[in-house]
Amino acid sequence: MLKQLYIDGQWVTPAQGGQFSCIDPATEETLQHVAAATAQDVDLAVQAARKAFNQGWSQTRGAERADWLEALADKLASKQDALAILEVCDNGKPLPEAQWDISDAIDCFRYYAGLARELDQRQDQPLELPDPRFSCRIRHEPVGVAGQIIPWNYPLLMAAWKVAPALAAGATCVLKPSELTSLTALELAVAASDVGLPAGVLNIVTGLGNEAGAALGAHPDVDKMAFTGSVPTGAKIMSAAAAEIKNISLELGGKSAFIVFDDADVEAAVEWIMFGIFWNQGQVCSATSRLLVQEGIAPRLTERLLDAARRIRIGPGLEPGVQLGPLVSAGQHRKVLSMIEQGKQQATLLTGGKRPGHLPEGYFLEPTIFAEPATDSRLWREEIFGPVLCIRRFKTEAEALQQANDSRFGLAAAVMSADLERSARVANGLRAGIVWVNCSQPTFTQAPWGGMKQSGIGRELGRWGLENYLEVKQVTEYRSQDAWGWYLKQE
Ligand code: NAD
């Protein structure tokens, strides 16, 4: 059965009747046919969101919105296991990782319920001014209709990162999931419908990027565009927003460095390096895909890493014990394999680089490690978005920092050393929005997420995520009975 669009609280067929298939990347079989929205459907969704915003949602108290967010969290929690399985089938990731994602998505709704309640306390707080005849109060008002576009690597979690803070702020949403993984976002729409969220507050339009995504990005009645995805698409969102001077936030790609000093614990380093690049098949914006290892520890660390990488269990995400599932799609598999082929001319391939022999179907790829790519090679500079690690050796702290920062990206970085003073110094010198010390990738809903340079604009998560959907307003009042007297006095 065709999965329909969710607009104005109704399940609707797209105006032009288009559809696309969601494929299980482990079997290459079609899981589901999904409605492909066009500009006409996107327009209806934006109109519904505008009506819901104007007709009440923007006026609700934070506490009321918090109740809705908690109801959504409870509804998702009641189907947690089924959602995790659906995520595996749609995206390919191993089941324990999908379970983790779903649980984080639910927590995200609960967290922003808390911030929505706090917003009531923050509303209309006085601001002290230097002239006692004036009083000022500060309001935090919802930004309006939010257009939200997300990628495929954490389908429900990315939807939660967008929808939860927007609803908490009192904005209304039109969310477009990736055409590669639309199914759990549609389950969020089912949850919204089940709990009776007012019509139009959350609209979900599935569809292709250059059709539905482009229409949402360019829609003149969208007040704010929140986008997560690649740099080239982010640039398109930014230029479409420029025409309307639209408020935007962008969460884009990365090529994050992991610096390991000689005094680091080898076993701990191997653990975090593996997690940092092979988690979610390396399809992680913050993946620490550039490993910088100090000379003294490099031989032992590389040997342990290769041994561990060769022992990773690859297979369908639902199979118990699997650590590496398939890549998300045939296109992604082709792209990563082609970068690996090209990479063989730019560096030494130490392990992997091909489809595992025992898995002839599905978009599987062996964990791949290259040594010593040139610093100007594609392998070292471009986001691969697959299980591909590049290692370079360094001598000094200054050299490590220079190489880590020599990137157009600035999303994340990691540093590992027994010397805490040194790690703090290096952490402070890294040009990245997220720095991990003695670990890689742990992500907390409370902490700001986002990048410098071409990795994006703005921050999600934490209170910063809420601010994305708020406008700050000052209301200043003249309280004196006396005439102000400036102009009249001048005469
Ligand atoms: P993508 O840019 O191809 O697609 C992202 C979304 O944009 C999809 O929903 C797609 O349909 C839509 N889209 C495509 N063309 C569009 C257009 N012309 N106008 C409007 N929307 C359009 O990226 P992807 O392949 O889905 O995701 C991978 C990228 O996302 C990687 O670069 C990764 O680093 C990045 N990412 C970043 C973060 C972060 O927090 N910084 C998180 C996850 C993923």
XYZ file of C-alpha atoms and ligand atoms in Angstrom:
535
model
C 0.000 0.000 0.000
C 1.202 3.512 -0.827
C 2.389 5.589 2.148
C 0.664 8.954 1.819
C 1.618 12.504 2.733
C 0.576 13.882 6.123
C -0.850 17.367 5.590
C -3.196 19.349 7.850
C -3.831 16.301 10.027
C -4.927 14.161 7.042
C -3.313 11.398 5.015
C -3.416 12.602 1.421
C -2.407 11.363 -2.016
C -0.015 13.704 -3.822
C -1.622 16.005 -6.396
C 0.287 14.467 -9.261
C 0.089 10.918 -7.915
C 3.855 10.336 -7.961
C 5.611 7.738 -5.843
C 9.011 6.208 -5.201
C 10.288 3.018 -3.578
C 11.997 2.527 -0.246
C 14.585 -0.237 -0.603
C 15.949 -2.553 2.096
C 19.720 -2.071 1.636
C 20.504 -5.534 3.035
C 18.367 -7.373 0.459
C 17.924 -4.761 -2.304
C 14.181 -5.530 -2.168
C 11.402 -2.922 -2.154
C 10.019 -2.378 1.335
C 7.344 0.157 0.563
C 6.032 2.602 -2.039
C 5.939 6.155 -0.766
C 4.148 9.251 -2.083
C 6.330 11.750 -3.949
C 5.197 15.283 -3.156
C 5.570 18.054 -5.711
C 5.482 21.835 -5.273
C 1.656 21.771 -5.147
C 1.624 19.416 -2.135
C 4.402 21.336 -0.405
C 2.355 24.497 -0.841
C -0.673 22.845 0.799
C 1.519 21.716 3.694
C 2.955 25.207 4.171
C -0.571 26.708 4.079
C -1.693 24.198 6.711
C 1.300 25.022 8.897
C 0.628 28.762 8.515
C -3.045 28.329 9.452
C -2.154 26.239 12.509
C 0.446 28.795 13.545
C -1.918 31.743 13.207
C -4.977 30.050 14.605
C -3.587 29.071 17.955
C -0.400 27.031 18.158
C 1.826 30.115 18.385
C -0.325 31.371 21.289
C -0.230 28.183 23.352
C 1.700 28.196 26.590
C 4.964 26.290 26.754
C 3.450 23.965 29.356
C 0.706 22.959 26.941
C 3.195 22.284 24.153
C 5.270 20.280 26.633
C 2.265 18.014 27.196
C 2.006 17.426 23.440
C 5.726 16.664 23.185
C 5.468 14.196 26.039
C 2.450 12.570 24.435
C 4.459 12.141 21.225
C 7.372 10.681 23.218
C 5.028 8.234 24.988
C 3.459 7.178 21.696
C 6.854 6.557 20.075
C 8.014 4.723 23.206
C 5.005 2.404 22.987
C 6.327 1.195 19.593
C 10.021 1.463 20.315
C 10.959 -2.079 19.251
C 8.965 -1.969 16.023
C 10.428 1.428 15.132
C 13.966 0.134 15.633
C 13.291 -2.812 13.324
C 11.754 -0.512 10.717
C 14.824 1.739 10.900
C 17.106 -1.258 10.299
C 15.081 -2.391 7.280
C 15.012 1.093 5.783
C 18.531 2.282 6.596
C 20.548 -0.895 7.100
C 22.169 -0.078 10.448
C 22.677 -2.847 13.063
C 19.699 -3.291 15.397
C 21.438 -2.167 18.627
C 22.364 1.115 16.918
C 18.790 1.584 15.693
C 17.494 0.885 19.220
C 19.866 3.527 20.506
C 18.652 6.042 17.879
C 14.974 5.489 18.663
C 15.571 5.842 22.361
C 17.561 9.084 21.751
C 14.745 10.398 19.541
C 12.207 9.759 22.326
C 14.503 11.439 24.878
C 14.815 14.413 22.543
C 11.021 14.972 22.666
C 11.085 14.719 26.458
C 14.055 17.066 26.758
C 12.389 19.781 24.672
C 9.181 19.321 26.656
C 11.270 20.458 29.641
C 12.588 23.478 27.738
C 9.074 24.385 26.551
C 7.983 24.577 30.204
C 10.999 26.710 31.085
C 10.098 29.057 28.258
C 6.993 30.126 30.203
C 9.248 31.257 33.050
C 11.586 33.080 30.693
C 8.771 34.941 28.938
C 8.502 38.712 29.512
C 11.506 38.928 31.815
C 12.452 42.526 32.582
C 15.657 43.964 31.211
C 17.227 46.700 33.279
C 17.875 49.890 31.299
C 20.143 52.804 32.265
C 17.235 55.306 32.078
C 14.686 54.584 34.865
C 11.876 56.257 32.934
C 11.868 53.295 30.550
C 11.029 49.691 31.259
C 11.813 46.830 28.967
C 10.643 43.229 28.806
C 12.077 40.500 26.630
C 9.848 38.111 24.763
C 10.794 34.869 23.022
C 8.336 34.307 20.224
C 8.113 31.395 17.804
C 9.738 31.947 14.431
C 6.631 30.938 12.445
C 6.473 28.147 9.865
C 9.611 26.014 9.843
C 10.639 24.083 6.731
C 12.822 21.169 7.752
C 14.820 18.861 5.483
C 16.749 15.881 6.825
C 19.157 13.197 5.545
C 19.037 9.415 5.734
C 21.730 8.468 8.209
C 19.659 8.835 11.408
C 16.126 9.015 10.008
C 13.924 9.285 13.115
C 16.604 10.908 15.250
C 17.194 13.722 12.742
C 13.418 14.240 12.551
C 13.331 14.521 16.363
C 16.240 16.999 16.414
C 14.214 19.223 14.089
C 10.585 18.747 15.134
C 10.943 18.634 18.944
C 12.622 22.052 19.433
C 10.405 23.685 16.787
C 7.187 22.515 18.452
C 8.593 23.416 21.875
C 9.198 26.959 20.635
C 5.634 27.260 19.266
C 6.602 27.031 15.592
C 4.759 24.760 13.162
C 6.593 22.322 10.892
C 6.745 21.015 7.366
C 9.280 18.194 7.461
C 10.729 16.485 4.393
C 12.597 13.264 5.165
C 15.177 11.780 2.804
C 13.684 9.797 -0.083
C 16.022 6.958 0.923
C 14.552 6.600 4.421
C 11.047 8.016 4.827
C 9.394 5.313 6.881
C 10.089 6.215 10.504
C 9.366 9.906 9.845
C 5.942 8.772 8.625
C 5.577 6.878 11.905
C 6.113 10.204 13.659
C 3.140 11.490 11.653
C 1.144 8.432 12.781
C 2.072 9.283 16.382
C 0.978 12.910 15.863
C -2.330 11.730 14.452
C -2.814 9.158 17.254
C -2.262 11.676 20.043
C -4.476 14.244 18.303
C -1.854 16.934 17.759
C -3.800 19.877 16.276
C -4.059 19.704 12.472
C -1.324 21.508 10.565
C 1.112 21.755 13.485
C 3.248 18.951 12.030
C 3.114 18.143 8.313
C 5.280 15.470 6.727
C 5.870 15.563 2.995
C 7.846 12.707 1.540
C 9.462 13.279 -1.816
C 12.553 13.787 -3.896
C 15.118 16.408 -3.005
C 15.139 18.345 -6.253
C 11.332 18.385 -6.332
C 9.733 18.480 -2.858
C 12.917 19.641 -1.094
C 13.594 22.440 -3.558
C 9.933 23.587 -3.367
C 10.087 23.738 0.429
C 13.426 25.562 0.392
C 12.090 28.198 -2.000
C 8.597 28.618 -0.515
C 8.027 32.296 0.303
C 5.748 31.573 3.266
C 8.317 29.474 5.133
C 9.864 31.682 7.819
C 12.767 29.444 8.711
C 14.636 26.685 6.886
C 16.449 24.111 8.985
C 18.511 21.775 6.840
C 20.754 18.797 7.505
C 22.573 17.217 4.597
C 25.456 17.684 2.208
C 27.356 20.892 1.506
C 26.154 21.250 -2.135
C 22.491 20.934 -1.102
C 23.102 23.260 1.851
C 24.420 25.856 -0.592
C 21.204 25.540 -2.639
C 19.093 26.005 0.493
C 21.146 29.052 1.399
C 20.797 30.684 -2.003
C 17.040 30.001 -2.136
C 16.758 31.544 1.341
C 18.714 34.601 0.241
C 15.898 35.658 -2.080
C 13.538 35.975 0.900
C 16.174 36.838 3.553
C 15.008 33.716 5.320
C 16.305 32.577 8.695
C 18.374 29.414 8.117
C 20.340 26.845 10.045
C 22.555 24.348 8.252
C 24.075 21.116 9.564
C 26.393 19.927 6.825
C 29.237 17.530 6.207
C 32.551 16.865 7.864
C 35.977 15.277 7.567
C 36.839 15.156 11.222
C 40.314 14.496 12.584
C 41.224 12.185 15.470
C 44.653 12.997 16.960
C 46.325 10.252 19.010
C 49.495 11.106 20.930
C 52.245 8.624 21.884
C 51.156 8.511 25.531
C 47.594 7.339 24.749
C 46.357 3.935 25.858
C 46.452 1.783 22.707
C 43.443 -0.397 23.513
C 41.244 2.574 24.422
C 42.390 4.392 21.289
C 41.520 1.417 19.074
C 38.066 1.210 20.638
C 37.220 4.880 20.045
C 38.826 5.030 16.595
C 36.759 2.028 15.477
C 33.587 3.503 16.889
C 34.409 6.883 15.347
C 34.614 5.524 11.795
C 32.692 2.250 11.586
C 29.629 3.178 13.636
C 26.609 3.481 11.303
C 28.884 2.172 8.482
C 30.826 5.435 8.688
C 27.773 7.329 7.401
C 28.089 9.861 10.180
C 28.601 13.584 9.613
C 30.996 13.744 12.572
C 32.833 10.470 11.718
C 36.484 10.805 12.702
C 37.691 9.695 9.282
C 41.146 11.314 9.392
C 43.386 9.642 11.947
C 46.554 11.486 12.932
C 48.866 9.225 14.948
C 52.109 10.257 16.599
C 55.130 8.339 15.285
C 56.024 6.420 18.456
C 52.629 4.742 18.897
C 51.808 4.409 15.181
C 53.171 0.889 14.411
C 51.488 -0.758 17.426
C 48.250 1.187 17.034
C 47.993 0.430 13.312
C 48.583 -3.271 13.880
C 45.882 -3.459 16.576
C 43.495 -1.419 14.452
C 43.915 -3.636 11.407
C 43.380 -6.720 13.505
C 40.200 -5.283 15.018
C 38.871 -4.029 11.656
C 39.368 -7.439 10.039
C 37.371 -9.053 12.842
C 34.309 -6.793 12.496
C 31.193 -8.829 11.855
C 29.457 -7.639 8.677
C 25.901 -8.616 7.748
C 22.219 -7.625 7.691
C 21.410 -5.288 10.558
C 18.806 -7.618 12.075
C 21.264 -10.518 12.410
C 22.439 -10.887 16.029
C 26.037 -9.815 16.636
C 26.376 -7.804 13.414
C 28.527 -4.682 13.865
C 28.536 -3.330 10.312
C 25.427 -3.334 8.130
C 25.073 -2.385 4.456
C 25.470 1.160 3.189
C 22.156 2.928 2.685
C 21.743 2.625 -1.079
C 23.186 1.412 -4.355
C 24.200 4.998 -5.136
C 26.081 5.428 -1.853
C 27.758 2.026 -2.308
C 28.911 3.011 -5.819
C 30.136 6.414 -4.638
C 32.186 5.004 -1.758
C 33.647 2.199 -3.913
C 34.651 4.702 -6.568
C 36.407 6.906 -3.988
C 38.209 3.800 -2.729
C 39.306 2.877 -6.285
C 40.634 6.377 -6.836
C 42.156 6.327 -3.353
C 44.334 3.358 -4.276
C 46.353 5.748 -6.468
C 46.663 8.230 -3.588
C 47.528 6.043 -0.588
C 48.369 2.518 0.572
C 45.311 0.341 1.088
C 45.927 -1.588 4.332
C 42.663 -3.513 4.566
C 39.179 -3.763 3.039
C 38.200 -1.793 -0.020
C 35.690 -4.224 -1.473
C 32.367 -5.996 -1.006
C 32.732 -8.942 1.426
C 32.834 -12.203 -0.555
C 30.150 -13.933 1.539
C 27.541 -11.206 0.903
C 26.820 -11.051 -2.846
C 23.581 -9.076 -2.321
C 22.991 -5.887 -0.383
C 25.182 -2.787 -0.296
C 27.880 -4.242 1.943
C 31.433 -3.020 2.142
C 34.419 -4.161 4.175
C 35.861 -1.803 6.789
C 38.577 -0.021 4.845
C 41.811 1.569 6.060
C 44.316 3.568 4.005
C 47.746 4.773 5.109
C 49.522 8.011 4.294
C 47.271 9.684 1.711
C 48.751 12.948 0.429
C 47.320 15.903 2.293
C 45.920 17.266 -0.969
C 44.265 13.980 -2.025
C 40.474 13.544 -2.288
C 40.805 10.673 0.164
C 42.156 13.013 2.848
C 40.085 16.084 2.036
C 36.615 14.960 0.953
C 33.799 13.469 2.961
C 33.461 9.813 1.892
C 30.508 8.954 4.159
C 31.358 5.269 4.387
C 33.526 2.925 6.500
C 36.809 4.341 5.219
C 39.584 5.511 7.549
C 42.753 7.329 6.474
C 45.825 7.350 8.711
C 48.724 9.798 8.668
C 51.638 9.976 11.093
C 52.881 13.151 12.752
C 55.852 14.198 14.862
C 54.840 17.272 16.857
C 51.730 18.718 18.475
C 51.933 21.771 16.224
C 52.042 19.578 13.109
C 49.022 17.545 14.291
C 46.988 20.664 14.963
C 47.946 22.220 11.635
C 46.925 19.090 9.694
C 43.707 18.629 11.682
C 42.658 22.215 10.970
C 43.688 22.109 7.313
C 40.175 21.313 6.061
C 37.235 23.215 4.621
C 35.107 21.413 7.214
C 34.945 22.105 10.944
C 32.258 19.869 12.404
C 34.066 17.694 14.945
C 37.473 16.484 16.113
C 38.890 14.165 18.758
C 42.122 14.094 20.712
C 43.596 11.348 22.848
C 46.489 11.734 25.271
C 47.322 10.882 28.881
C 48.473 14.484 29.295
C 45.296 16.393 30.118
C 46.970 19.772 29.790
C 48.044 18.934 26.289
C 44.614 17.601 25.291
C 42.957 20.736 26.650
C 45.414 22.899 24.702
C 44.829 20.956 21.483
C 41.048 20.915 22.031
C 41.094 24.698 22.340
C 43.134 25.028 19.151
C 40.897 22.820 17.011
C 38.606 24.728 14.617
C 35.550 22.515 15.080
C 32.158 22.923 16.729
C 32.475 19.652 18.647
C 35.674 18.334 20.238
C 35.937 15.025 22.040
C 38.802 14.347 24.463
C 39.786 10.705 25.020
C 36.690 9.530 23.135
C 34.898 10.033 19.814
C 31.216 10.549 18.950
C 29.295 10.530 22.260
C 26.375 12.877 21.660
C 24.142 14.360 24.314
C 20.812 16.064 23.709
C 21.851 18.771 26.191
C 25.049 19.813 24.371
C 25.230 22.068 21.286
C 25.713 20.307 17.941
C 26.989 21.954 14.783
C 30.020 23.006 12.850
C 32.345 25.785 11.825
C 33.463 26.645 8.278
C 31.595 24.663 5.586
C 30.165 22.271 8.179
C 27.303 24.622 8.734
C 25.625 27.581 10.356
C 24.022 27.542 13.787
C 23.690 24.859 16.425
C 21.106 22.181 17.164
C 20.376 20.392 20.433
C 20.450 21.823 23.925
C 18.998 25.252 24.518
C 20.698 26.368 21.268
C 18.358 24.056 19.352
C 15.358 25.848 20.853
C 16.771 29.301 20.048
C 16.812 28.238 16.369
C 13.026 28.484 16.380
C 12.616 31.613 18.505
C 12.628 35.283 17.673
C 13.721 37.652 20.431
C 11.557 40.725 20.888
C 12.045 43.745 23.155
C 8.997 45.660 24.363
C 10.146 49.014 25.714
C 7.744 51.323 27.527
C 8.047 54.953 28.583
C 6.670 55.004 32.108
C 7.077 58.594 33.178
C 4.151 61.040 33.365
C 6.417 63.851 32.194
C 6.861 64.738 28.563
C 10.076 63.291 27.257
C 11.166 66.764 26.334
C 13.973 66.134 23.902
C 12.557 67.683 20.728
C 10.550 70.386 22.400
C 13.552 71.320 24.527
C 15.678 71.612 21.345
C 13.354 74.258 19.984
P 21.739 15.397 0.667
O 22.190 16.811 0.716
O 21.861 14.666 -0.598
O 20.198 15.289 1.074
C 19.722 15.779 2.305
C 18.260 16.121 2.151
O 18.147 17.186 1.226
C 17.398 14.976 1.629
O 16.148 15.010 2.262
C 17.240 15.344 0.153
O 16.060 14.834 -0.412
C 17.192 16.858 0.228
N 17.562 17.543 -1.021
C 18.331 17.098 -2.046
N 18.407 18.024 -3.009
C 17.693 19.098 -2.602
C 17.421 20.383 -3.143
N 17.868 20.754 -4.340
N 16.677 21.234 -2.408
C 16.216 20.887 -1.190
N 16.416 19.678 -0.627
C 17.157 18.792 -1.316
O 22.486 14.642 1.836
P 22.338 13.108 2.252
O 23.132 12.291 1.282
O 20.918 12.764 2.499
O 23.044 13.095 3.684
C 24.395 12.996 3.848
C 24.992 14.344 4.198
O 24.361 14.866 5.363
C 26.455 14.232 4.540
O 27.168 15.271 3.938
C 26.473 14.395 6.046
O 27.677 14.863 6.576
C 25.344 15.331 6.270
N 24.844 15.246 7.651
C 25.160 16.265 8.512
C 24.753 16.202 9.842
C 25.121 17.297 10.816
O 24.555 17.315 11.889
N 26.041 18.194 10.488
C 23.999 15.112 10.279
C 23.703 14.097 9.391
C 24.128 14.178 8.066
